[in-house]
Short mmCIF file of C-alpha atoms and ligand atoms in Angstrom, two decimals:
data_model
loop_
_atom_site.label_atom_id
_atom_site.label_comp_id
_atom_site.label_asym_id
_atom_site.label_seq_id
_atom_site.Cartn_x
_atom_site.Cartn_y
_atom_site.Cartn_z
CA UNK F 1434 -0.99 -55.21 -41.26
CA UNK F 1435 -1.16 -51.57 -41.65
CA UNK F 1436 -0.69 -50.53 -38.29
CA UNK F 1437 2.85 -52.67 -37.42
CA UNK F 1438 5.50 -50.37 -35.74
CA UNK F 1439 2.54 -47.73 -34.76
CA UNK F 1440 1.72 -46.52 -31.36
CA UNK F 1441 -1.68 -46.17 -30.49
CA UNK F 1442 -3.03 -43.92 -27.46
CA UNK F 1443 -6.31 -44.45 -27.01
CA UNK F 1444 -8.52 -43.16 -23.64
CA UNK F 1445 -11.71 -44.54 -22.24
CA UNK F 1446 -10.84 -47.86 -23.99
CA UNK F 1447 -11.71 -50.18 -21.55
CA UNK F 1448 -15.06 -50.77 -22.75
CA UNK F 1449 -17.32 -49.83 -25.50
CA UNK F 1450 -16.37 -47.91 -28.47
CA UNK F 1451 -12.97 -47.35 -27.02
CA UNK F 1452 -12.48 -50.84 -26.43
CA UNK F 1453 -13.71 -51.74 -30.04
CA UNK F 1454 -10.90 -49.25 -31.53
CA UNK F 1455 -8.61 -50.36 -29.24
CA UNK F 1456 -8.93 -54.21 -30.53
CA UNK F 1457 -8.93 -52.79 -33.89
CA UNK F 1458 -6.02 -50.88 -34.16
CA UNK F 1459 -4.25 -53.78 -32.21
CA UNK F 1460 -5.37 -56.39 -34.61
CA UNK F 1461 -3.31 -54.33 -37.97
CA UNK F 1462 -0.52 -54.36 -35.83
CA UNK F 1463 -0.34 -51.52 -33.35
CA UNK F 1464 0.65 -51.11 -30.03
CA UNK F 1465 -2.16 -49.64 -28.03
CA UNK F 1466 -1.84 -47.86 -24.80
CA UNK F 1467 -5.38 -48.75 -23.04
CA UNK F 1468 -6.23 -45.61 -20.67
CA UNK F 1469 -9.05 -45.04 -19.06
CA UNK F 1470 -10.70 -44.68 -15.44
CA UNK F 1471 -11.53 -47.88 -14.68
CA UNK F 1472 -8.23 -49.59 -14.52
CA UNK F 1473 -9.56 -52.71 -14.09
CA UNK F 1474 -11.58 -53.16 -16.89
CA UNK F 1475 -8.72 -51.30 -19.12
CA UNK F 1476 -6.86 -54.23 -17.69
CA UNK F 1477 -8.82 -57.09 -18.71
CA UNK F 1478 -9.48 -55.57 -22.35
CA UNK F 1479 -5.03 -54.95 -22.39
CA UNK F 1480 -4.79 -58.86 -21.32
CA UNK F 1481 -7.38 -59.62 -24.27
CA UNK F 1482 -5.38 -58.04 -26.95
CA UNK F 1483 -1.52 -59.68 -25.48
CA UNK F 1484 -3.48 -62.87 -25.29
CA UNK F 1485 -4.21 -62.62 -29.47
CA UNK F 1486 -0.11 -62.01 -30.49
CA UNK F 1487 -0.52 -58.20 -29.92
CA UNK F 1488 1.15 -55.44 -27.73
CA UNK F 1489 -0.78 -53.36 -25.02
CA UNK F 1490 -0.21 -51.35 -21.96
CA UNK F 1491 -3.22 -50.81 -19.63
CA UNK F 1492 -3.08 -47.12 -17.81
CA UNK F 1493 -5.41 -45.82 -15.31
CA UNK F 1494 -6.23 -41.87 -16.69
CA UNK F 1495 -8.74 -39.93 -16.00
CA UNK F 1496 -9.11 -37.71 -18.62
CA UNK F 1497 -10.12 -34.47 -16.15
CA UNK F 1498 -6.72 -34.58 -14.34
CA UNK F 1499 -3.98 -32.47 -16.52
CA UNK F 1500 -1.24 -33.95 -14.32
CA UNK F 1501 -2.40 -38.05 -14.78
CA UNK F 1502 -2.13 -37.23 -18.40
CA UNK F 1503 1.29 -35.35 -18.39
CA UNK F 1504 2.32 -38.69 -16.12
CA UNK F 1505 0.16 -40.93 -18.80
CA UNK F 1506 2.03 -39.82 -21.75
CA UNK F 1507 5.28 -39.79 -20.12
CA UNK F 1508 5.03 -43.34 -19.14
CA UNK F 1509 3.27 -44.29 -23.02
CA UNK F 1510 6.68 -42.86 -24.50
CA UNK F 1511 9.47 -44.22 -22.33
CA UNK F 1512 7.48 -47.54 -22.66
CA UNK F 1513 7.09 -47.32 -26.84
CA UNK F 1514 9.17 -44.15 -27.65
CA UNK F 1515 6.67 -42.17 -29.66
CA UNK F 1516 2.58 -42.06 -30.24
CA UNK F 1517 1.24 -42.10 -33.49
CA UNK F 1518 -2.12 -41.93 -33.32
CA UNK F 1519 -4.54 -40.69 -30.50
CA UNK F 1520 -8.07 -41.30 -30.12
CA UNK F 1521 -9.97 -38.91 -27.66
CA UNK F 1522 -12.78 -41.53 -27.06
CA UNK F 1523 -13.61 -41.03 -23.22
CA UNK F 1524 -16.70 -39.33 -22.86
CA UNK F 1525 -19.59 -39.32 -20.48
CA UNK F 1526 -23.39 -38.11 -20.12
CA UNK F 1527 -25.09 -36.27 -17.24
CA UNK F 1528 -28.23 -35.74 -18.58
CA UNK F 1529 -30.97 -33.20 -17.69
CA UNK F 1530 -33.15 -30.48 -19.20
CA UNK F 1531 -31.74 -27.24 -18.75
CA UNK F 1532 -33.79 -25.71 -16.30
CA UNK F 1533 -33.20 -28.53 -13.86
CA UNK F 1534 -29.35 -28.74 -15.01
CA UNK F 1535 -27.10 -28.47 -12.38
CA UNK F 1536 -23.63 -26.51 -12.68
CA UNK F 1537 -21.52 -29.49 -11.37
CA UNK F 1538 -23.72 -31.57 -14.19
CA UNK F 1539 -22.66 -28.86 -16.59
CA UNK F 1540 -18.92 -28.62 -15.69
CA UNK F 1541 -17.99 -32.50 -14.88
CA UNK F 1542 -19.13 -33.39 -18.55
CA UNK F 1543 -17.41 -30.33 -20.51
CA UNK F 1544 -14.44 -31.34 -17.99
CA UNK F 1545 -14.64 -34.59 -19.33
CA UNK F 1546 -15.11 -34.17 -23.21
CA UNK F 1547 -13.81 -31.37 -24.29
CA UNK F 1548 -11.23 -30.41 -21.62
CA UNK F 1549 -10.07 -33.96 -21.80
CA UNK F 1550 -9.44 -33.71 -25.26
CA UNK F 1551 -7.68 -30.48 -25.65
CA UNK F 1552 -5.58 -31.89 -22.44
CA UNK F 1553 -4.59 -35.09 -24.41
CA UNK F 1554 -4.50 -33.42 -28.00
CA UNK F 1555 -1.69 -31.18 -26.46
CA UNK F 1556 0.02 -33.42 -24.67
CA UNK F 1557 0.26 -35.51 -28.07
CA UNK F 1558 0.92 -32.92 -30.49
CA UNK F 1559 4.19 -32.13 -28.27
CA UNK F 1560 5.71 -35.55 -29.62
CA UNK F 1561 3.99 -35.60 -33.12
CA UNK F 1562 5.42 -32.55 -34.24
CA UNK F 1563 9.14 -33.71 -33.72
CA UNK F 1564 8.21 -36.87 -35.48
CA UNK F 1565 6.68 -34.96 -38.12
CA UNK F 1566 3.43 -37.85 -37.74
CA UNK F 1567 0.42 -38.28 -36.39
CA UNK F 1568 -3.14 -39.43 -36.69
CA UNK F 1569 -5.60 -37.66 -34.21
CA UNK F 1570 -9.28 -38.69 -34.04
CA UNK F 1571 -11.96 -37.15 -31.74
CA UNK F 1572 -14.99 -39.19 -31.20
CA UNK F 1573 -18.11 -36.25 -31.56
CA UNK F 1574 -21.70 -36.96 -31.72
CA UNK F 1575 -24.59 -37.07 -34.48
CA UNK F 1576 -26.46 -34.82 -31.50
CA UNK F 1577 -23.70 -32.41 -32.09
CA UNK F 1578 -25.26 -32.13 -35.33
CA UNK F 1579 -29.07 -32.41 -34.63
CA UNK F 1580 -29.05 -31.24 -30.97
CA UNK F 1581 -30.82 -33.11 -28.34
CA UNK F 1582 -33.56 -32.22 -25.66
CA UNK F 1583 -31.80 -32.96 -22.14
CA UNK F 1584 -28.58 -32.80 -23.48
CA UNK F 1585 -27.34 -29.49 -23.69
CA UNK F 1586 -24.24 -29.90 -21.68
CA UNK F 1587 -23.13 -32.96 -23.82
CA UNK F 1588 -24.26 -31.97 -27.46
CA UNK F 1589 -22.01 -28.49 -26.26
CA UNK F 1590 -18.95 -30.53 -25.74
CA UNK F 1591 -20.05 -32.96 -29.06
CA UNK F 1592 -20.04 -29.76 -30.99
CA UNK F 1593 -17.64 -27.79 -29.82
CA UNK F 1594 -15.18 -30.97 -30.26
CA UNK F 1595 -15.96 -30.51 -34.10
CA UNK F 1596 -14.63 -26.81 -33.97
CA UNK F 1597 -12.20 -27.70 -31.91
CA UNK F 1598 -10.53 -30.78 -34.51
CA UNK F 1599 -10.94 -28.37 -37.92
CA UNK F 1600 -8.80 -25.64 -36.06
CA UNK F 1601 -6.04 -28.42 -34.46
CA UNK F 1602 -6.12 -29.88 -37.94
CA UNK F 1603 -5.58 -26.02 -39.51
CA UNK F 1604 -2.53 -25.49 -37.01
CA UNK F 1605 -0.89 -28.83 -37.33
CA UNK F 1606 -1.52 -29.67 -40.88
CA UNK F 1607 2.26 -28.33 -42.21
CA UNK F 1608 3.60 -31.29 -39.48
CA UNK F 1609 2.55 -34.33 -41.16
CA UNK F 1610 -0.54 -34.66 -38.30
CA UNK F 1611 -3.81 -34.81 -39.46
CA UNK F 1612 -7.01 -34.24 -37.03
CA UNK F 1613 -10.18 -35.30 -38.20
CA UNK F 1614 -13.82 -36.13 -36.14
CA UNK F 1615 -15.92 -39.61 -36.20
CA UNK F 1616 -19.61 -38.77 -35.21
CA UNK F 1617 -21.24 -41.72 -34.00
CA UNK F 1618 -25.10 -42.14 -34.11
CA UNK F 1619 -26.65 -44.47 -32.06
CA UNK F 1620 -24.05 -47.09 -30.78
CA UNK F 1621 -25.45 -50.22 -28.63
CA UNK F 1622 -22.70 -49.59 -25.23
CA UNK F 1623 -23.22 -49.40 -21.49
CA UNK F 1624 -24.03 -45.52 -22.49
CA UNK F 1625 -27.17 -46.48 -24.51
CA UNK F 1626 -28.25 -49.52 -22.54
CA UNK F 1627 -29.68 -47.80 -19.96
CA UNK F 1628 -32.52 -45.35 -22.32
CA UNK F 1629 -35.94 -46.57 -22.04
CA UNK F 1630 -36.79 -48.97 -24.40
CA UNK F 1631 -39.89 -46.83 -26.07
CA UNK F 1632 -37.43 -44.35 -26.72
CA UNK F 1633 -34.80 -46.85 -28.02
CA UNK F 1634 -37.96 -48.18 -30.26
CA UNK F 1635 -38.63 -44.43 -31.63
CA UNK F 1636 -34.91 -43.82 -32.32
CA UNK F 1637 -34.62 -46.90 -34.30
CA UNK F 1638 -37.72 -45.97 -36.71
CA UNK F 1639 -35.52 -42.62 -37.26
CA UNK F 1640 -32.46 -45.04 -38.68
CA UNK F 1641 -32.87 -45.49 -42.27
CA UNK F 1642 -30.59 -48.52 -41.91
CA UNK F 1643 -32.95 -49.98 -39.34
CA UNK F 1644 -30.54 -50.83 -36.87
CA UNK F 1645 -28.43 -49.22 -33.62
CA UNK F 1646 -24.73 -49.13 -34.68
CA UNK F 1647 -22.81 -51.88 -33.33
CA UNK F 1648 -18.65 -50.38 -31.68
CA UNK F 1649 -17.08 -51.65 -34.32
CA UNK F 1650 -18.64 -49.71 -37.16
CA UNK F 1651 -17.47 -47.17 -35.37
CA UNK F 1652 -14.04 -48.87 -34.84
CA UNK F 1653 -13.61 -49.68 -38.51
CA UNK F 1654 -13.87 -45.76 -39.42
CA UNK F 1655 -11.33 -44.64 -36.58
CA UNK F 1656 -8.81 -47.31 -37.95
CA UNK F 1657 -9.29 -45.96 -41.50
CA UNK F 1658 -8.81 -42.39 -40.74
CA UNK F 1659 -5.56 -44.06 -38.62
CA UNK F 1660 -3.65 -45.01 -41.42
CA UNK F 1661 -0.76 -43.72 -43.03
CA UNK F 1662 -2.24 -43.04 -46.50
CA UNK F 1663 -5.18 -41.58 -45.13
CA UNK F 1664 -3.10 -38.68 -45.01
CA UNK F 1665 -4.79 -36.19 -47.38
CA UNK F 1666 -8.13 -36.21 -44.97
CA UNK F 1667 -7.88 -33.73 -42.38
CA UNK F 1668 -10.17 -31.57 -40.21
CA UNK F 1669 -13.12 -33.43 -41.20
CA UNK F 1670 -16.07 -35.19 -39.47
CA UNK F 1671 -16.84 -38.72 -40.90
CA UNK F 1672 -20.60 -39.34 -39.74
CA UNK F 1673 -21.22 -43.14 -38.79
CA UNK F 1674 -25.04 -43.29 -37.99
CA UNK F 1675 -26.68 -45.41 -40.23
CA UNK F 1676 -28.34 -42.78 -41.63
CA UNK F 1677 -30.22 -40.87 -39.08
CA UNK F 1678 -28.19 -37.66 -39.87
CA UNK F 1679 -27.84 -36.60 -43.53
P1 LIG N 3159 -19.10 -46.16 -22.44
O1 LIG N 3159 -19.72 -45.50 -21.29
O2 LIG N 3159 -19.47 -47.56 -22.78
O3 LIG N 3159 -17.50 -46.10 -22.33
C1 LIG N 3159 -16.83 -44.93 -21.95
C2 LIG N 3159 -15.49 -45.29 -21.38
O4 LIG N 3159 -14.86 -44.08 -20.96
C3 LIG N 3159 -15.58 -46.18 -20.14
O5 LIG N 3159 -14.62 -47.22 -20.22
C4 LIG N 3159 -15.29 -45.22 -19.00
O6 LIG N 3159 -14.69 -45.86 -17.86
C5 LIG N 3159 -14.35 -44.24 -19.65
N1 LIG N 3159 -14.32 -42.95 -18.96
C6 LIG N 3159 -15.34 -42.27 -18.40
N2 LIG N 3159 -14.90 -41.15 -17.82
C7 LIG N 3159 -13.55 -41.10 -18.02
C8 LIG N 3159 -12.54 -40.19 -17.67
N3 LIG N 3159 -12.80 -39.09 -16.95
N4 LIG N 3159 -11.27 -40.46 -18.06
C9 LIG N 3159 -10.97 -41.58 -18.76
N5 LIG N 3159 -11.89 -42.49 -19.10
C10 LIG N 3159 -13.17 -42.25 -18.76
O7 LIG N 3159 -19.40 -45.19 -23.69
P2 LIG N 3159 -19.37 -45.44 -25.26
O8 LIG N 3159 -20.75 -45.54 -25.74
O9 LIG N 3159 -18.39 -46.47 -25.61
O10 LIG N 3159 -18.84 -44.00 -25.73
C11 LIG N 3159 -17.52 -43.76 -26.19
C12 LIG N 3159 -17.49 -42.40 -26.85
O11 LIG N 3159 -18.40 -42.37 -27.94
C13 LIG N 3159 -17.92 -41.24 -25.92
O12 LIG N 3159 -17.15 -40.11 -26.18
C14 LIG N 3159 -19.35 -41.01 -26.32
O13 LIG N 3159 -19.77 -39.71 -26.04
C15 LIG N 3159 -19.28 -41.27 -27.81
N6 LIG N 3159 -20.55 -41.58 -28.44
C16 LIG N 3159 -21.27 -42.67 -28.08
C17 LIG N 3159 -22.46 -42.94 -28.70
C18 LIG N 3159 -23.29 -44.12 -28.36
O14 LIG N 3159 -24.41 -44.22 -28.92
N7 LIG N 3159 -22.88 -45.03 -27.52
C19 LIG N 3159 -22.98 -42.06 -29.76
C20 LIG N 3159 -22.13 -40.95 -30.07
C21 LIG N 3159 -20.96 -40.73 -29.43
#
C-alpha cells in the first residue's frame, strides 16, 4: 500500500470523480477527508470506505466559503495531524452562450473552480511547507485546452486552473510539494448525464478510444501523481481523455 500513514484531503468527493479518487487513495492506504456540499452523500461514500478496513472523515465544505475551509482544514488536522495530499476536485457548470450569460452564472462558477482552489491550495500549502511534503492535484478540463461553445465561464476557470498549478508548483517546488493538473475528457458522472444524447453520440465519434472515460481512469492518474516517488513531476497537466485532445 503506497498510501499507508498519508492524509488525503479531497473536496467534492461525495460523488463522481471525487468519489472515485477518494476510494482510490483510501484503498493504498490513506486516510481521506471526504468534503464536499452535500454532506449527506459525502457521508454515505465516508461509511463506504470505513466499511472496507479504511479511514475516512466526511466534512460538509463548500468550496466558495473561505471561512468553512479555514474551519475544514482545522478540523482535517486536529483529527489526522497533517495533509499530504489535496485534490481540488469540486467543480460545477452553469452553462450558456455568452451573449445570454448571466453575471451571477459567470461569478458562481469561477467562485467555485478557481476561487475554491486557490482557497484550499492556500490553506494546504500552510501545513505542507512545515512538513516539507505534499502532493497537490487540480482537476482541469480537456475544454481548457480545446475551448467549448457555451462554456466560456467554465473552460475560463479549466484554464486558468492550469496557469494557476505551473506557478503554485514554481513557488513551492524548493518545499518538497509538488502541484501538477489532471485534465479529464469526457467522464460518464451526474455532470455528463444530463447532455443530450445526439450530442453525447457526436462526442463519442471524436474519441479515438471509442468510449466516455469511466471516474476511475481518472482516479488511477490522481493516485499516481499522489505518490511519494512521483516526486520529480511537477507543474504539469496529465491529459486523461481517451484521445480526443492530442
Ligand atoms: P459531479 O457533479 O458528479 O460531482 C461534483 C461534486 O462536487 C459533487 O459531489 C458536488 O456536490 C460537489 N460540489 C459542487 N459544488 C461544490 C462546492 N461549492 N463545494 C464543495 N463541493 C461541491 O461532477 P464530476 O463529473 O465528478 O466532476 C468532478 C470534477 O471533474 C469537476 O471539477 C469537473 O469540472 C471535472 N471534470 C469533469 C468532467 C466530466 O466529463 N465529468 C470532464 C472534465 C473535468
Amino acid at each position: 500500500m503506497k498510501l499507508q500513514n498519508d492524509v488525503a484531503f479531497v473536496t467534492g468527493a461525495a460523488q463522481g470523480i471525487g468519489k472515485a479518487i477518494a476510494l482510490a487513495l483510501a484503498k493504498e492506504g490513506a486516510c481521506v477527508i471526504i468534503s464536499d456540499i452535500n454532506f449527506e452523500a459525502a457521508e454515505e461514500t465516508s461509511k463506504e470506505i470505513d466499511s472496507s478496513g479504511n479511514t475516512s472523515l466526511a466534512l460538509r465544505l463548500d468550496v466558495s466559503d473561505p471561512k468553512g475551509i479555514e474551519d475544514a482544514f482545522d478540523v482535517a488536522i486536529k483529527k489526522f495531524g497533517k495533509i499530504d495530499i489535496l485534490v481540488n476536485n469540486a467543480g460545477i457548470t452553469k452553462d450558456n452562450l455568452i451573449i445570454r450569460m448571466k453575471e451571477e452564472e459567470w461569478d458562481t462558477v469561477l467562485a467555485v473552480n478557481l476561487k475554491g482552489t486557490f482557497l484550499c491550495t492556500k490553506a494546504a500549502v500552510k501545513t505542507m511547507s512545515k512538513q516539507r511534503y505534499g502532493r497537490i492535484i487540480n482537476i482541469s478540463s480537456v475544454v481548457a485546452f480545446m475551448g467549448n461553445a457555451g462554456q466560456v465561464n467554465y473552460v475560463a476557470s479549466k484554464a486558468a486552473i492550469v496557469g494557476f498549478t505551473k506557478s503554485v508548483a514554481r513557488e513551492y517546488a524548493s518545499r518538497g510539494i509538488t502541484v501538477n493538473a489532471v485534465a479529464p475528457g469526457f467522464i460518464e458522472t451526474a455532470m455528463t448525464q444530463v447532455l443530450p444524447e445526439s450530442l453525447k453520440e457526436e462526442m463519442k465519434r471524436q474519441i479515438p478510444i471509442g468510449r466516455f472515460g469511466f471516474p476511475e481512469d481518472v482516479a488511477n492518474v490522481v493516485k499516481f501523481l499522489s505518490y511519494k516517488d512521483s516526486g520529480y513531476i511537477t507543474g504539469q497537466v496529465i491529459h486523461v481523455n481517451g484521445g480526443m485532445y492530442m
